[in-house]
Coordinates of C-alpha atoms in Angstrom, one line a residue:
Chain T
X1324 CA 5.5 0.8 -28.3
X1325 CA 3.5 3.5 -26.6
X1326 CA 2.9 3.9 -22.9
X1327 CA 0.1 5.7 -21.1
X1328 CA 1.0 7.3 -17.8
X1329 CA -2.0 8.2 -15.5
X1330 CA -1.6 11.6 -13.9
X1331 CA -1.8 12.1 -10.2
X1332 CA -3.4 15.4 -9.4
X1333 CA -6.0 17.3 -7.4
X1334 CA -7.7 19.0 -10.4
X1335 CA -5.7 22.1 -9.7
X1336 CA -2.1 21.0 -9.6
X1337 CA -0.2 18.2 -11.2
X1338 CA 1.5 16.0 -8.5
X1339 CA 5.2 15.4 -8.9
X1340 CA 4.6 11.7 -8.8
X1341 CA 3.4 11.9 -12.4
X1342 CA 6.8 13.1 -13.7
X1343 CA 8.5 10.2 -11.8
X1344 CA 6.1 7.7 -13.5
X1345 CA 7.0 9.3 -16.8
X1346 CA 10.7 8.5 -16.2
X1347 CA 9.7 4.8 -15.7
X1348 CA 7.6 4.9 -18.8
X1349 CA 10.4 6.4 -20.9
X1350 CA 12.6 3.6 -19.7
X1351 CA 10.2 1.1 -21.3
X1352 CA 11.0 2.7 -24.7
X1353 CA 8.7 4.3 -27.3
X1354 CA 6.3 7.1 -27.0
X1355 CA 4.8 8.3 -23.7
X1356 CA 1.3 9.8 -23.4
X1357 CA -0.4 11.1 -20.2
X1358 CA -4.0 10.8 -19.2
X1359 CA -5.4 13.5 -17.0
X1360 CA -8.8 12.4 -15.7
X1361 CA -10.5 15.0 -13.5
X1362 CA -13.0 17.7 -13.2
X1363 CA -12.0 21.3 -14.1
X1364 CA -8.5 20.0 -14.6
X1365 CA -7.4 22.0 -17.7
X1366 CA -4.4 23.5 -15.8
X1367 CA -3.2 20.0 -14.9
X1368 CA -3.3 19.0 -18.6
X1369 CA -1.2 22.0 -19.5
X1370 CA 1.3 21.2 -16.7
X1371 CA 1.5 17.6 -17.9
X1372 CA 2.3 18.8 -21.5
X1373 CA 5.4 20.5 -20.2
X1374 CA 7.0 17.3 -18.9
X1375 CA 9.9 16.4 -21.1
X1376 CA 9.5 13.2 -23.1
X1377 CA 5.8 13.3 -23.3
X1378 CA 4.2 13.2 -26.8
X1379 CA 0.5 13.7 -26.1
X1380 CA -1.7 14.6 -23.1
X1381 CA -5.3 13.3 -23.0
X1382 CA -7.6 15.3 -20.8
X1383 CA -10.9 13.8 -19.8
X1384 CA -12.7 16.6 -17.9
X1385 CA -15.9 15.3 -16.4
X1386 CA -17.7 15.4 -13.0
X1387 CA -17.4 11.7 -12.6
X1388 CA -13.6 11.9 -12.5
X1389 CA -13.4 14.7 -9.9
X1390 CA -12.7 12.5 -7.0
X1391 CA -10.8 9.7 -8.8
X1392 CA -13.4 7.1 -8.0
X1393 CA -12.1 3.7 -9.0
X1394 CA -15.0 2.5 -11.0
X1395 CA -15.4 5.3 -13.5
X1396 CA -11.6 6.1 -13.8
X1397 CA -10.9 2.4 -14.4
X1398 CA -13.6 2.2 -17.1
X1399 CA -12.1 5.3 -18.8
X1400 CA -8.5 3.8 -18.8
X1401 CA -9.9 0.4 -20.1
X1402 CA -11.6 2.3 -23.0
X1403 CA -8.3 3.8 -24.0
X1404 CA -6.1 0.7 -23.4
X1405 CA -6.3 -0.6 -26.9
X1406 CA -4.0 2.1 -28.1
X1407 CA -1.3 1.3 -25.6
X1408 CA 1.3 -1.4 -24.8
X1409 CA 1.9 -0.3 -21.3
X1410 CA -0.1 1.5 -18.6
X1411 CA 1.9 3.2 -15.8
X1412 CA 0.4 4.7 -12.7
X1413 CA 2.4 6.1 -9.8
X1414 CA 1.9 4.0 -6.7
X1415 CA -0.1 6.6 -4.9
X1416 CA -3.3 5.7 -3.1
X1417 CA -5.2 6.3 -6.4
X1418 CA -2.7 4.2 -8.3
X1419 CA -3.0 1.4 -5.9
X1420 CA -6.8 1.6 -5.9
X1421 CA -7.4 1.9 -9.6
X1422 CA -4.6 0.0 -11.4
X1423 CA -5.6 -3.5 -10.3
X1424 CA -9.1 -2.9 -11.4
X1425 CA -7.9 -1.9 -14.9
X1426 CA -5.5 -4.9 -15.0
X1427 CA -8.2 -7.4 -14.1
X1428 CA -10.7 -5.9 -16.7
X1429 CA -7.9 -6.4 -19.3
X1430 CA -6.9 -9.8 -18.0
X1431 CA -3.4 -8.7 -17.2
X1432 CA -1.3 -9.6 -14.2
X1433 CA -0.2 -6.2 -12.7
X1434 CA 3.3 -5.4 -11.6
X1435 CA 3.0 -3.6 -8.2
X1436 CA 5.4 -0.9 -7.0
X1437 CA 8.1 -1.4 -9.7
X1438 CA 11.4 0.0 -8.5
X1439 CA 13.5 -0.6 -11.6
X1440 CA 12.9 -1.2 -15.3
X1441 CA 15.4 -3.9 -16.4
X1442 CA 14.0 -4.1 -19.9
X1443 CA 10.6 -3.6 -21.6
X1444 CA 9.2 -6.8 -20.0
X1445 CA 11.4 -7.3 -17.0
X1446 CA 11.2 -5.4 -13.7
X1447 CA 12.4 -5.2 -10.1
X1448 CA 9.9 -4.9 -7.3
X1449 CA 10.2 -5.2 -3.5
X1450 CA 8.6 -8.0 -1.6
X1451 CA 8.4 -8.8 2.1
X1452 CA 8.4 -5.1 3.1
X1453 CA 11.5 -4.5 1.0
X1454 CA 13.5 -7.3 2.7
X1455 CA 13.8 -9.0 -0.7
X1456 CA 13.8 -7.7 -4.3
X1457 CA 12.1 -9.8 -6.9
X1458 CA 13.1 -9.6 -10.6
X1459 CA 10.1 -10.6 -12.7
X1460 CA 9.4 -11.0 -16.4
X1461 CA 5.9 -10.4 -17.6
X1462 CA 4.5 -12.6 -20.4
X1463 CA 1.3 -10.4 -20.8
X1464 CA 1.1 -8.6 -24.1
X1465 CA 0.2 -5.4 -22.2
X1466 CA 2.3 -4.3 -19.2
X1467 CA 0.3 -2.7 -16.4
X1468 CA 2.1 -1.4 -13.4
X1469 CA 2.3 0.9 -10.5
X1470 CA 5.7 2.5 -9.9
X1471 CA 7.3 3.4 -6.6
X1472 CA 7.9 7.1 -7.1
X1473 CA 10.9 7.2 -4.7
X1474 CA 12.8 4.9 -7.1
X1475 CA 12.6 7.2 -10.1
X1476 CA 13.8 10.8 -10.6
X1477 CA 11.2 13.2 -11.9
X1478 CA 11.4 13.8 -15.6
X1479 CA 12.4 17.4 -16.3
X1480 CA 10.2 20.1 -17.9
X1481 CA 10.7 21.8 -21.3
X1482 CA 8.3 19.4 -23.1
X1483 CA 5.6 20.7 -25.4
X1484 CA 3.2 17.8 -25.9
X1485 CA -0.1 18.3 -27.7
X1486 CA -3.1 18.4 -25.4
X1487 CA -6.2 16.6 -26.6
X1488 CA -9.6 16.7 -24.9
X1489 CA -11.3 13.3 -24.9
X1490 CA -14.9 12.4 -24.0
X1491 CA -15.8 10.6 -20.8
X1492 CA -16.5 6.8 -20.8
X1493 CA -19.7 5.5 -19.5
X1494 CA -19.9 5.7 -15.7
X1495 CA -20.6 2.2 -14.2
X1496 CA -22.7 4.1 -11.6
X1497 CA -22.2 1.7 -8.8
X1498 CA -20.4 4.0 -6.4
X1499 CA -20.5 7.6 -5.3
X1500 CA -18.3 10.1 -3.4
X1501 CA -19.7 11.3 -0.1
X1502 CA -17.0 13.4 1.7
X1503 CA -13.4 13.9 2.5
X1504 CA -11.5 15.0 5.6
X1505 CA -8.1 16.2 4.5
X1506 CA -5.4 17.1 7.0
X1507 CA -4.7 20.8 6.5
X1508 CA -1.0 21.7 6.6
X1509 CA 1.2 24.4 5.2
X1510 CA 4.1 22.0 5.3
X1511 CA 5.2 20.1 2.3
X1512 CA 3.5 16.8 1.7
X1513 CA 5.6 13.8 2.7
X1514 CA 5.8 12.3 -0.8
X1515 CA 7.6 15.3 -2.2
X1516 CA 9.3 16.8 0.9
X1517 CA 13.1 17.3 0.6
X1518 CA 13.4 17.0 4.4
X1519 CA 11.2 14.9 6.8
X1520 CA 11.2 14.8 10.5
X1521 CA 9.3 11.9 12.0
X1522 CA 8.3 11.0 15.5
X1523 CA 7.7 7.5 17.0
X1524 CA 6.4 6.0 20.2
X1525 CA 9.2 7.8 22.1
X1526 CA 7.3 11.0 21.6
X1527 CA 4.9 9.7 24.3
X1528 CA 2.0 11.9 23.2
X1529 CA 0.6 13.9 20.3
X1530 CA 1.0 17.0 22.5
X1531 CA 4.8 16.6 22.0
X1532 CA 4.7 16.7 18.2
X1533 CA 4.8 20.6 18.1
X1534 CA 8.5 20.1 19.2
X1535 CA 9.0 18.4 15.8
X1536 CA 6.9 20.9 14.0
X1537 CA 9.1 23.8 15.2
X1538 CA 12.1 22.0 13.6
X1539 CA 10.1 21.3 10.5
X1540 CA 9.3 24.9 10.1
X1541 CA 12.9 25.9 10.4
X1542 CA 13.9 23.4 7.7
X1543 CA 10.9 23.6 5.5
X1544 CA 10.3 19.9 6.3
X1545 CA 7.3 17.6 6.3
X1546 CA 6.3 15.9 9.5
X1547 CA 5.8 12.1 9.6
X1548 CA 5.4 9.4 12.1
X1549 CA 6.0 5.7 12.7
X1550 CA 3.1 3.2 12.7
X1551 CA 3.5 2.9 16.5
X1552 CA 2.9 6.6 16.9
X1553 CA -0.2 6.5 14.6
X1554 CA -1.6 3.4 16.3
X1555 CA -1.1 5.1 19.7
X1556 CA -3.3 7.9 18.4
X1557 CA -0.6 10.6 18.6
X1558 CA -1.1 11.8 15.0
X1559 CA -3.5 11.0 12.1
X1560 CA -3.0 8.0 9.8
X1561 CA -1.8 10.0 6.9
X1562 CA 1.4 10.8 8.8
X1563 CA 2.4 7.2 8.7
X1564 CA 5.7 6.3 7.0
X1565 CA 6.4 2.6 6.5
X1566 CA 5.6 -0.4 4.4
X1567 CA 1.9 0.0 5.0
X1568 CA 1.9 3.8 5.0
X1569 CA 3.9 6.1 2.8
X1570 CA 7.2 5.3 1.3
X1571 CA 9.5 8.3 1.2
X1572 CA 13.1 9.0 0.1
X1573 CA 13.9 12.6 1.0
X1574 CA 17.4 14.3 1.1
X1575 CA 17.3 14.3 4.9
X1576 CA 15.2 12.1 7.2
X1577 CA 15.3 12.8 10.9
X1578 CA 13.8 9.9 13.0
X1579 CA 13.0 11.0 16.6
X1580 CA 12.1 8.4 19.2
X1581 CA 11.7 5.8 16.5
X1582 CA 13.2 2.4 17.3
X1583 CA 13.3 1.3 13.6
X1584 CA 11.0 -1.6 13.2
X1585 CA 11.4 -3.4 9.8
X1586 CA 8.0 -2.0 8.8
X1587 CA 9.2 1.6 9.3
X1588 CA 12.6 1.1 7.7
X1589 CA 10.9 -0.2 4.6
X1590 CA 9.3 3.2 4.2
X1591 CA 12.4 5.4 4.6
X1592 CA 15.7 3.6 4.2
X1593 CA 16.2 5.0 0.7
X1594 CA 16.5 8.5 2.1
X1595 CA 19.8 10.1 1.2
X1596 CA 20.9 11.1 4.8
X1597 CA 19.3 9.6 7.8
X1598 CA 19.5 11.0 11.3
X1599 CA 18.3 9.1 14.4
X1600 CA 17.7 10.6 17.8
X1601 CA 16.9 7.9 20.4
X1602 CA 17.9 7.3 24.0
X1603 CA 18.3 3.5 23.4
X1604 CA 21.7 3.1 21.8
X1605 CA 20.7 -0.5 20.8
X1606 CA 17.7 0.7 18.7
X1607 CA 17.8 -0.8 15.2
X1608 CA 17.3 2.7 13.7
X1609 CA 21.0 3.4 14.4
X1610 CA 22.0 0.6 12.0
X1611 CA 20.7 2.6 9.0
X1612 CA 21.4 6.1 10.3
X1613 CA 24.3 8.2 8.9
X1614 CA 24.3 10.3 12.1
X1615 CA 23.1 8.9 15.4
X1616 CA 22.5 10.9 18.5
X1617 CA 22.0 8.8 21.6
X1618 CA 20.0 11.2 23.8
X1619 CA 16.7 11.8 25.5
X1620 CA 14.7 13.4 22.7
X1621 CA 13.1 15.8 25.2
X1622 CA 16.5 17.4 25.7
X1623 CA 18.0 16.8 22.2
X1624 CA 15.1 18.2 20.1
X1625 CA 15.0 21.6 21.8
X1626 CA 18.8 21.7 21.6
X1627 CA 18.6 20.9 17.9
X1628 CA 16.1 23.7 17.5
X1629 CA 18.5 26.1 19.3
X1630 CA 21.5 25.0 17.2
X1631 CA 19.6 25.5 14.0
X1632 CA 18.7 29.0 15.2
X1633 CA 22.5 29.7 15.6
X1634 CA 23.1 29.0 11.9
X1635 CA 20.4 31.4 11.0
X1636 CA 17.5 28.9 10.4
Chain E
X703 CA -26.2 -10.5 4.6
X704 CA -23.7 -13.2 3.9
X705 CA -20.0 -12.1 4.1
X706 CA -17.2 -13.8 2.3
X707 CA -13.6 -13.4 3.7
X708 CA -10.6 -14.7 1.8
X709 CA -7.6 -15.5 4.0
X710 CA -3.9 -16.2 3.1
X711 CA -1.3 -18.2 4.9
X712 CA 2.0 -16.2 4.9
X713 CA 5.3 -16.0 6.8
X714 CA 4.5 -14.6 10.2
X715 CA 5.1 -10.9 10.3
X716 CA 7.6 -11.2 13.1
X717 CA 9.9 -13.4 11.1
X718 CA 12.9 -11.8 9.5
X719 CA 12.8 -13.3 6.0
X720 CA 15.9 -14.7 4.4
X721 CA 16.7 -14.8 0.8
X722 CA 17.8 -18.3 -0.5
X723 CA 21.4 -18.5 -1.6
X724 CA 20.3 -19.7 -5.0
X725 CA 18.2 -16.6 -5.5
X726 CA 15.1 -18.7 -6.2
X727 CA 13.0 -17.1 -3.5
X728 CA 12.9 -16.7 0.3
X729 CA 13.5 -19.4 2.8
X730 CA 10.1 -21.0 3.8
X731 CA 11.3 -24.2 5.4
X732 CA 10.9 -24.3 9.2
X733 CA 9.6 -20.8 9.3
X734 CA 6.6 -19.8 11.4
X735 CA 3.5 -19.2 9.2
X736 CA 0.4 -17.2 10.2
X737 CA -2.7 -15.6 8.8
X738 CA -1.9 -12.5 6.8
X739 CA -2.5 -9.6 9.3
X740 CA -4.8 -7.7 7.0
X741 CA -6.9 -10.8 6.6
X742 CA -7.2 -11.1 10.4
X743 CA -8.6 -7.6 10.3
X744 CA -11.1 -8.6 7.6
X745 CA -12.3 -11.7 9.6
X746 CA -12.7 -9.5 12.7
X747 CA -14.7 -6.9 10.8
X748 CA -17.0 -9.7 9.5
X749 CA -17.5 -11.0 13.0
X750 CA -18.3 -7.5 14.3
X751 CA -20.9 -7.1 11.5
X752 CA -22.4 -10.4 12.6
X753 CA -22.4 -9.4 16.3
X754 CA -24.1 -6.2 15.3
X755 CA -26.8 -8.2 13.5
X756 CA -25.8 -6.9 10.1
X757 CA -24.1 -10.1 8.8
X758 CA -25.9 -13.4 9.0
X759 CA -23.2 -15.8 8.0
X760 CA -19.4 -15.6 7.6
X761 CA -17.7 -17.9 5.0
X762 CA -13.9 -17.9 4.9
X763 CA -12.0 -19.1 1.9
X764 CA -8.3 -19.8 1.2
X765 CA -6.3 -20.8 -1.8
X766 CA -3.2 -22.7 -0.9
X767 CA -1.5 -25.9 0.2
X768 CA -2.8 -28.5 2.8
X769 CA -1.4 -26.4 5.7
X770 CA -3.5 -23.4 4.6
X771 CA -6.3 -25.3 6.4
X772 CA -4.8 -24.2 9.7
X773 CA -5.4 -20.6 8.6
X774 CA -9.0 -21.4 7.9
X775 CA -9.2 -23.0 11.4
X776 CA -7.8 -19.8 12.9
X777 CA -10.6 -17.8 11.2
X778 CA -13.2 -20.3 12.3
X779 CA -11.9 -20.1 15.9
X780 CA -12.2 -16.3 15.7
X781 CA -15.8 -16.7 14.8
X782 CA -16.4 -17.4 11.1
X783 CA -19.0 -20.1 10.4
X784 CA -17.5 -22.3 7.8
X785 CA -14.6 -22.6 5.4
X786 CA -13.7 -23.4 1.8
X787 CA -10.3 -24.7 1.1
X788 CA -9.2 -24.4 -2.6
X789 CA -6.2 -26.7 -2.4
X790 CA -3.2 -26.2 -4.6
X791 CA 0.6 -26.3 -4.1
X792 CA 1.1 -23.9 -7.0
X793 CA 2.2 -20.3 -6.6
X794 CA -1.1 -18.5 -7.4
X795 CA -0.9 -14.9 -8.6
X796 CA -3.5 -12.3 -7.5
X797 CA -5.3 -12.4 -10.8
X798 CA -5.8 -16.1 -10.6
X799 CA -6.8 -15.9 -6.9
X800 CA -9.4 -13.2 -8.0
X801 CA -10.7 -15.6 -10.7
X802 CA -11.1 -18.4 -8.1
X803 CA -12.8 -16.0 -5.7
X804 CA -15.1 -14.8 -8.4
X805 CA -16.2 -18.4 -9.0
X806 CA -16.7 -18.9 -5.2
X807 CA -18.7 -15.8 -5.0
X808 CA -20.8 -17.1 -7.8
X809 CA -21.7 -20.2 -5.8
X810 CA -22.0 -18.5 -2.4
X811 CA -23.7 -15.2 -3.5
X812 CA -22.3 -13.0 -0.6
X813 CA -23.4 -9.5 -0.3
X814 CA -20.1 -8.3 0.9
X815 CA -16.5 -9.6 0.4
X816 CA -13.9 -8.3 2.8
X817 CA -10.3 -8.8 1.5
X818 CA -7.1 -7.7 3.2
X819 CA -5.6 -4.7 1.4
X820 CA -2.4 -6.6 0.7
X821 CA -0.6 -9.8 1.7
X822 CA 2.6 -9.2 3.5
X823 CA 4.5 -11.7 1.4
X824 CA 4.3 -10.5 -2.2
X825 CA 3.0 -7.0 -1.2
X826 CA 0.9 -6.9 -4.4
X827 CA -2.2 -5.0 -3.1
X828 CA -4.3 -6.3 -6.0
X829 CA -6.6 -9.2 -5.2
X830 CA -9.6 -7.2 -3.8
X831 CA -9.6 -4.6 -6.6
X832 CA -9.2 -7.4 -9.2
X833 CA -12.1 -9.4 -7.7
X834 CA -14.4 -6.4 -7.6
X835 CA -13.5 -5.7 -11.3
X836 CA -14.2 -9.3 -12.4
X837 CA -17.5 -9.3 -10.5
X838 CA -18.5 -5.8 -11.8
X839 CA -19.0 -4.7 -8.2
X840 CA -17.8 -1.5 -6.6
X841 CA -14.7 -1.4 -4.4
X842 CA -14.0 0.3 -1.1
X843 CA -10.3 -0.1 -0.7
X844 CA -8.1 0.7 2.4
X845 CA -11.1 0.9 4.6
X846 CA -10.9 2.3 8.1
X847 CA -14.6 2.2 8.7
X848 CA -17.5 0.2 7.2
X849 CA -21.1 0.9 7.8
X850 CA -24.3 -0.5 6.2
X851 CA -26.7 2.2 5.2
X852 CA -29.9 0.7 3.9
X853 CA -29.1 -1.1 0.7
X854 CA -25.8 0.7 0.4
X855 CA -22.4 0.5 2.2
X856 CA -20.6 3.5 3.5
X857 CA -16.8 3.0 3.5
X858 CA -14.3 5.4 4.9
X859 CA -11.0 5.0 3.2
X860 CA -7.4 6.0 4.1
X861 CA -6.2 8.2 1.3
X862 CA -3.0 10.2 0.8
X863 CA -4.1 13.4 2.4
X864 CA -6.5 12.0 5.0
X865 CA -9.8 10.2 4.9
X866 CA -12.5 9.8 2.2
X867 CA -16.0 8.4 2.6
X868 CA -17.7 6.8 -0.4
X869 CA -21.1 5.1 -0.8
X870 CA -21.2 1.7 -2.6
X871 CA -24.0 -0.3 -4.1
X872 CA -24.2 -3.8 -2.7
X873 CA -22.9 -6.4 -3.3
X874 CA -19.4 -4.8 -2.9
X875 CA -15.8 -5.6 -2.2
X876 CA -14.0 -3.9 0.7
X877 CA -10.3 -4.1 1.4
X878 CA -9.3 -3.6 5.0
X879 CA -6.6 -1.3 6.2
X880 CA -4.7 -1.4 9.6
X881 CA -7.1 0.9 11.5
X882 CA -10.3 -0.8 10.6
X883 CA -10.3 -2.7 13.9
X884 CA -8.1 -4.7 16.3
X885 CA -8.5 -8.4 15.7
X886 CA -9.4 -10.6 18.7
X887 CA -7.5 -13.7 19.8
X888 CA -9.4 -16.9 19.6
X889 CA -10.3 -18.4 23.0
X890 CA -9.5 -22.0 23.8
X891 CA -13.1 -23.1 23.9
X892 CA -13.6 -21.4 20.5
X893 CA -10.5 -23.1 19.1
X894 CA -12.0 -26.5 20.2
X895 CA -15.4 -25.6 18.7
X896 CA -13.7 -24.5 15.4
X897 CA -12.4 -28.1 14.9
X898 CA -16.0 -29.2 14.3
X899 CA -16.9 -26.4 11.9
X900 CA -17.2 -27.6 8.3
X901 CA -14.5 -27.0 5.6
X902 CA -15.3 -27.7 2.0
X903 CA -12.4 -29.2 0.0
X904 CA -12.1 -27.8 -3.5
X905 CA -9.4 -27.5 -6.2
X906 CA -8.8 -24.7 -8.8
X907 CA -10.0 -27.2 -11.4
X908 CA -13.4 -27.3 -9.8
X909 CA -13.6 -23.6 -10.8
X910 CA -11.9 -24.1 -14.2
X911 CA -9.3 -21.4 -13.4
X912 CA -6.0 -21.5 -15.2
X913 CA -3.2 -20.9 -12.7
X914 CA -0.4 -20.5 -15.2
X915 CA 1.7 -17.6 -13.9
X916 CA 1.9 -14.5 -16.1
X917 CA 5.0 -13.2 -14.2
X918 CA 8.1 -15.4 -14.3
X919 CA 10.3 -14.8 -11.2
X920 CA 13.8 -14.6 -12.5
X921 CA 15.5 -14.1 -9.2
X922 CA 15.0 -12.9 -5.7
X923 CA 17.9 -10.9 -4.1
X924 CA 18.8 -9.1 -0.9
X925 CA 18.2 -5.4 -1.0
X926 CA 21.2 -3.1 -1.0
X927 CA 22.6 -2.9 2.6
X928 CA 22.8 0.5 4.2
X929 CA 25.9 1.0 6.2
X930 CA 25.6 2.4 9.8
X931 CA 27.2 5.8 10.0
X932 CA 28.7 7.6 13.0
X933 CA 27.4 8.6 16.4
X934 CA 27.5 12.3 17.3
X935 CA 27.6 13.5 20.9
X936 CA 25.6 16.7 20.8
X937 CA 23.0 18.6 18.8
X938 CA 25.6 21.1 17.8
X939 CA 27.8 18.4 16.4
X940 CA 24.8 17.0 14.5
X941 CA 24.0 20.4 12.9
X942 CA 27.7 20.8 11.9
X943 CA 27.7 17.4 10.2
X944 CA 24.4 18.1 8.4
X945 CA 25.8 21.4 7.1
X946 CA 28.9 19.6 6.0
X947 CA 26.8 17.0 4.2
X948 CA 25.0 19.9 2.4
X949 CA 21.5 18.8 3.4
X950 CA 20.7 21.9 5.6
X951 CA 21.5 25.6 5.6

């Protein structure tokens, strides 16, 4: 049994999601290899080789992989698939985009957003926005899955895998990258932030989000939002936490002016400690919060900032 | 260009789903069903392309039981031209749906297929990508903007750090994300008109697709419940509690 984990990265740095997918792959049993497909991504390959439990890292360094376009990356993974019993991709945007393409080309029914490995062929995954958990047994010879990274701890470092350069596969040549607009921020990205503070419809306007940013900067936190806040145009779509946005599980999640729709809860209810600040004491968010503060956020958030200042933050 | 839009009948997104006591699945009896919200967005996008003169015909297709015909009627009432109902009472996995859709695409020769990015029942997020793979077409997933550009298609995608624009050869498969558009409600006259629009009745056998599931569902259970905690009175008390819990400071 050998598994291939596909690395999530930006050509310069290896994303933490990769080490979490390695944990899932290790649970399958057998050897674990990592594929780094990118452009100018040698440093990523070296970082991947340090993850504990990894035997070999394959690096395909080619211009066609620089932007993780689905068609060429899927073609590359398919060309390697014969050597592997399982293909594991973290359920990032790239994983969600590329993995089903690979699965269909190999005539395998994919397992999406696996949250637990029960055995080498049986898995748990959430359905209905996390309102039910399905245990499924795959009868396909090859297992192809995306894994929900919040459900797996990152594999440690200290590994010393061999790094092997591999040649590119033929580019199907049916798609091309045009441009990207990435949100610039010095704050930690949501998927790996230890603390997240999120705003909802109660924030009333995007102009009020700096209130949350001040707290975020004191705590070293990432800033997120509910779907309602994104749909209202307060903040860009990549802030969205929820079933159809990002799924997060930080040490501390502070929900401000968020009522707690099922959609949103599905994206954050696995956080270790949840704080809710809302003036409506009936808001469903309080049913999952460890600490609830029933208050007008426009008073409570500045007070919180002041109190954090008092303890030297 | 002809646009094909697959639609799925699912439990309405406002319904709180309940897991059956025997753990065989979720309760579907007497539960309100609707079109998958992402599919509504796909239908709306196709209609907008037609209104802009880019699309010529909109064909909607569904794979599902007799009642799935209502979902097709909803799409026809929104503005699609005709429907195809691939009737089956079986649970059909995304891979098999993609195989059926591939066969439909073979007969219909659409230039664009717009698929919802995921169905809100099984949350698989696979069908569009699988379909484009089987057809050998490019894919523009999680689209927030779609624009025809000569013989190509520009698709703006929602990605982890922001937005990405890609250019696809046509024919292509696009999967719609939440912010692609806001679907319209069907007007009463259009609902009446939709009753007369044609729906072709088909079966999976017509397309020689094997529906045997690859994934065997062993059980469906409730997620672990999270207990509500305590209410604090002031921001100062909150900070003290968080310090105590060891998550700040």
